[in-house]
Amino acid sequence: MATPDLTFRAMTPSDAPAVAELARRADPFSWTVKDFLTASKAGNIVTLGFTGDVLVGFYVLRLVLDESELMDIAVDPAYQSRGFGRALLTDAINGCFMSGVGDTSAN
C-alpha cells in the first residue's frame, strides 16, 4: 500500500470542535471538545493529520519521563482503509523516539 500524503500539525484550541466531530464519527463514545482541550492544556501531544486542507485523523499522546501512552487515535470513516491510520501511528512512534521515549503503550 502506498503511503498516503499527510501533513501533521499540533491541534490549536480552535481545532477542537472539528477534532471532536471527527472522533464522534469514528466512535460515538469518543472524546468531547472539552476532553481534547483538557488533554492539550495538560501538556499532552494532540496531533492532527491532513490531506490537503482536509482533517482526516488525529492522535493524542502522553509523554512521561521515558514512557509514552497513546491515549486516542482515529481516522475519519470516510478515509479509513487507505493507510492514514498507519501514517498517524508511525508519526506518533517517530515522535516518541525523537523525544527519547523508550517504552510506548496504547490503551
PDB file of C-alpha atoms in Angstrom:
ATOM      1  CA  MET A   1       0.000   0.000   0.000  1.00  0.00           C
ATOM      2  CA  ALA A   2       1.301   3.431  -0.911  1.00  0.00           C
ATOM      3  CA  THR A   3       1.941   5.827   1.942  1.00  0.00           C
ATOM      4  CA  PRO A   4      -0.760   8.496   1.952  1.00  0.00           C
ATOM      5  CA  ASP A   5       0.220  12.129   1.591  1.00  0.00           C
ATOM      6  CA  LEU A   6      -0.366  13.505   5.084  1.00  0.00           C
ATOM      7  CA  THR A   7       0.835  16.640   6.784  1.00  0.00           C
ATOM      8  CA  PHE A   8       0.859  16.879  10.551  1.00  0.00           C
ATOM      9  CA  ARG A   9       0.467  19.759  12.957  1.00  0.00           C
ATOM     10  CA  ALA A  10      -0.412  20.343  16.589  1.00  0.00           C
ATOM     11  CA  MET A  11      -4.036  20.959  17.499  1.00  0.00           C
ATOM     12  CA  THR A  12      -4.954  24.525  18.424  1.00  0.00           C
ATOM     13  CA  PRO A  13      -7.950  25.333  20.642  1.00  0.00           C
ATOM     14  CA  SER A  14      -9.908  26.456  17.585  1.00  0.00           C
ATOM     15  CA  ASP A  15      -9.449  22.974  16.061  1.00  0.00           C
ATOM     16  CA  ALA A  16     -11.086  21.177  18.993  1.00  0.00           C
ATOM     17  CA  PRO A  17     -14.689  21.217  17.668  1.00  0.00           C
ATOM     18  CA  ALA A  18     -13.654  19.700  14.312  1.00  0.00           C
ATOM     19  CA  VAL A  19     -11.453  17.113  16.034  1.00  0.00           C
ATOM     20  CA  ALA A  20     -14.263  16.130  18.417  1.00  0.00           C
ATOM     21  CA  GLU A  21     -16.671  15.803  15.487  1.00  0.00           C
ATOM     22  CA  LEU A  22     -14.237  13.553  13.623  1.00  0.00           C
ATOM     23  CA  ALA A  23     -13.766  11.496  16.791  1.00  0.00           C
ATOM     24  CA  ARG A  24     -17.548  11.127  17.164  1.00  0.00           C
ATOM     25  CA  ARG A  25     -17.882   9.920  13.563  1.00  0.00           C
ATOM     26  CA  ALA A  26     -15.172   7.327  14.176  1.00  0.00           C
ATOM     27  CA  ASP A  27     -16.509   6.286  17.612  1.00  0.00           C
ATOM     28  CA  PRO A  28     -19.837   7.547  19.031  1.00  0.00           C
ATOM     29  CA  PHE A  29     -18.409   7.230  22.562  1.00  0.00           C
ATOM     30  CA  SER A  30     -15.212   9.169  21.867  1.00  0.00           C
ATOM     31  CA  TRP A  31     -13.854  12.328  23.417  1.00  0.00           C
ATOM     32  CA  THR A  32     -15.672  15.652  23.599  1.00  0.00           C
ATOM     33  CA  VAL A  33     -14.402  19.146  22.755  1.00  0.00           C
ATOM     34  CA  LYS A  34     -13.710  19.647  26.449  1.00  0.00           C
ATOM     35  CA  ASP A  35     -11.719  16.392  26.608  1.00  0.00           C
ATOM     36  CA  PHE A  36      -9.467  17.460  23.727  1.00  0.00           C
ATOM     37  CA  LEU A  37      -8.928  20.924  25.208  1.00  0.00           C
ATOM     38  CA  THR A  38      -8.164  19.456  28.633  1.00  0.00           C
ATOM     39  CA  ALA A  39      -5.687  16.965  27.165  1.00  0.00           C
ATOM     40  CA  SER A  40      -3.927  19.710  25.248  1.00  0.00           C
ATOM     41  CA  LYS A  41      -3.796  22.088  28.228  1.00  0.00           C
ATOM     42  CA  ALA A  42      -2.369  19.262  30.365  1.00  0.00           C
ATOM     43  CA  GLY A  43       0.636  19.081  28.051  1.00  0.00           C
ATOM     44  CA  ASN A  44      -0.349  16.029  26.034  1.00  0.00           C
ATOM     45  CA  ILE A  45       0.518  15.966  22.353  1.00  0.00           C
ATOM     46  CA  VAL A  46      -2.587  16.294  20.168  1.00  0.00           C
ATOM     47  CA  THR A  47      -1.512  15.951  16.554  1.00  0.00           C
ATOM     48  CA  LEU A  48      -3.760  16.349  13.525  1.00  0.00           C
ATOM     49  CA  GLY A  49      -3.275  14.707  10.137  1.00  0.00           C
ATOM     50  CA  PHE A  50      -4.372  16.488   6.969  1.00  0.00           C
ATOM     51  CA  THR A  51      -4.528  15.534   3.339  1.00  0.00           C
ATOM     52  CA  GLY A  52      -4.604  18.860   1.565  1.00  0.00           C
ATOM     53  CA  ASP A  53      -6.760  21.015   3.826  1.00  0.00           C
ATOM     54  CA  VAL A  54      -8.973  18.111   4.971  1.00  0.00           C
ATOM     55  CA  LEU A  55      -8.630  16.814   8.532  1.00  0.00           C
ATOM     56  CA  VAL A  56      -8.529  13.022   8.190  1.00  0.00           C
ATOM     57  CA  GLY A  57      -7.304  11.916  11.610  1.00  0.00           C
ATOM     58  CA  PHE A  58      -5.586  12.659  14.880  1.00  0.00           C
ATOM     59  CA  TYR A  59      -3.744  11.117  17.786  1.00  0.00           C
ATOM     60  CA  VAL A  60      -3.303  12.052  21.428  1.00  0.00           C
ATOM     61  CA  LEU A  61      -0.026  11.090  23.069  1.00  0.00           C
ATOM     62  CA  ARG A  62       1.069  11.467  26.674  1.00  0.00           C
ATOM     63  CA  LEU A  63       4.808  11.573  27.391  1.00  0.00           C
ATOM     64  CA  VAL A  64       6.013  10.989  30.937  1.00  0.00           C
ATOM     65  CA  LEU A  65       9.743  10.745  31.543  1.00  0.00           C
ATOM     66  CA  ASP A  66      10.920   7.964  29.208  1.00  0.00           C
ATOM     67  CA  GLU A  67       7.488   6.428  28.610  1.00  0.00           C
ATOM     68  CA  SER A  68       4.562   7.311  26.382  1.00  0.00           C
ATOM     69  CA  GLU A  69       0.908   6.375  26.161  1.00  0.00           C
ATOM     70  CA  LEU A  70      -1.190   6.584  23.027  1.00  0.00           C
ATOM     71  CA  MET A  71      -4.384   7.879  24.593  1.00  0.00           C
ATOM     72  CA  ASP A  72      -6.504   8.114  21.442  1.00  0.00           C
ATOM     73  CA  ILE A  73      -6.167   7.772  17.684  1.00  0.00           C
ATOM     74  CA  ALA A  74      -8.817   7.975  14.992  1.00  0.00           C
ATOM     75  CA  VAL A  75      -9.293   8.305  11.256  1.00  0.00           C
ATOM     76  CA  ASP A  76     -12.435   9.766   9.731  1.00  0.00           C
ATOM     77  CA  PRO A  77     -14.536   6.818   8.490  1.00  0.00           C
ATOM     78  CA  ALA A  78     -14.606   8.365   5.003  1.00  0.00           C
ATOM     79  CA  TYR A  79     -10.784   7.990   4.871  1.00  0.00           C
ATOM     80  CA  GLN A  80     -10.338   4.610   6.566  1.00  0.00           C
ATOM     81  CA  SER A  81      -8.618   1.646   4.877  1.00  0.00           C
ATOM     82  CA  ARG A  82      -6.280   3.943   2.918  1.00  0.00           C
ATOM     83  CA  GLY A  83      -3.221   3.850   5.190  1.00  0.00           C
ATOM     84  CA  PHE A  84      -3.951   7.047   7.122  1.00  0.00           C
ATOM     85  CA  GLY A  85      -4.130   5.232  10.464  1.00  0.00           C
ATOM     86  CA  ARG A  86      -0.763   3.619   9.823  1.00  0.00           C
ATOM     87  CA  ALA A  87       0.698   7.020   8.894  1.00  0.00           C
ATOM     88  CA  LEU A  88      -0.675   8.603  12.084  1.00  0.00           C
ATOM     89  CA  LEU A  89       0.671   5.768  14.236  1.00  0.00           C
ATOM     90  CA  THR A  90       4.063   5.936  12.514  1.00  0.00           C
ATOM     91  CA  ASP A  91       4.249   9.678  13.183  1.00  0.00           C
ATOM     92  CA  ALA A  92       3.349   9.117  16.847  1.00  0.00           C
ATOM     93  CA  ILE A  93       6.011   6.416  17.260  1.00  0.00           C
ATOM     94  CA  ASN A  94       8.645   8.523  15.499  1.00  0.00           C
ATOM     95  CA  GLY A  95       7.774  11.433  17.789  1.00  0.00           C
ATOM     96  CA  CYS A  96       8.301   9.200  20.805  1.00  0.00           C
ATOM     97  CA  PHE A  97      11.732   8.120  19.603  1.00  0.00           C
ATOM     98  CA  MET A  98      12.707  11.725  18.840  1.00  0.00           C
ATOM     99  CA  SER A  99      11.678  12.645  22.406  1.00  0.00           C
ATOM    100  CA  GLY A 100      13.854   9.886  23.876  1.00  0.00           C
ATOM    101  CA  VAL A 101      10.980   7.661  24.935  1.00  0.00           C
ATOM    102  CA  GLY A 102      11.987   4.047  25.473  1.00  0.00           C
ATOM    103  CA  ASP A 103       8.597   2.495  26.251  1.00  0.00           C
ATOM    104  CA  THR A 104       5.314   3.069  24.439  1.00  0.00           C
ATOM    105  CA  SER A 105       1.878   1.680  25.296  1.00  0.00           C
ATOM    106  CA  ALA A 106      -1.590   2.043  23.817  1.00  0.00           C
ATOM    107  CA  ASN A 107      -4.855   1.981  25.687  1.00  0.00           C
TER     108      ASN A 107
END
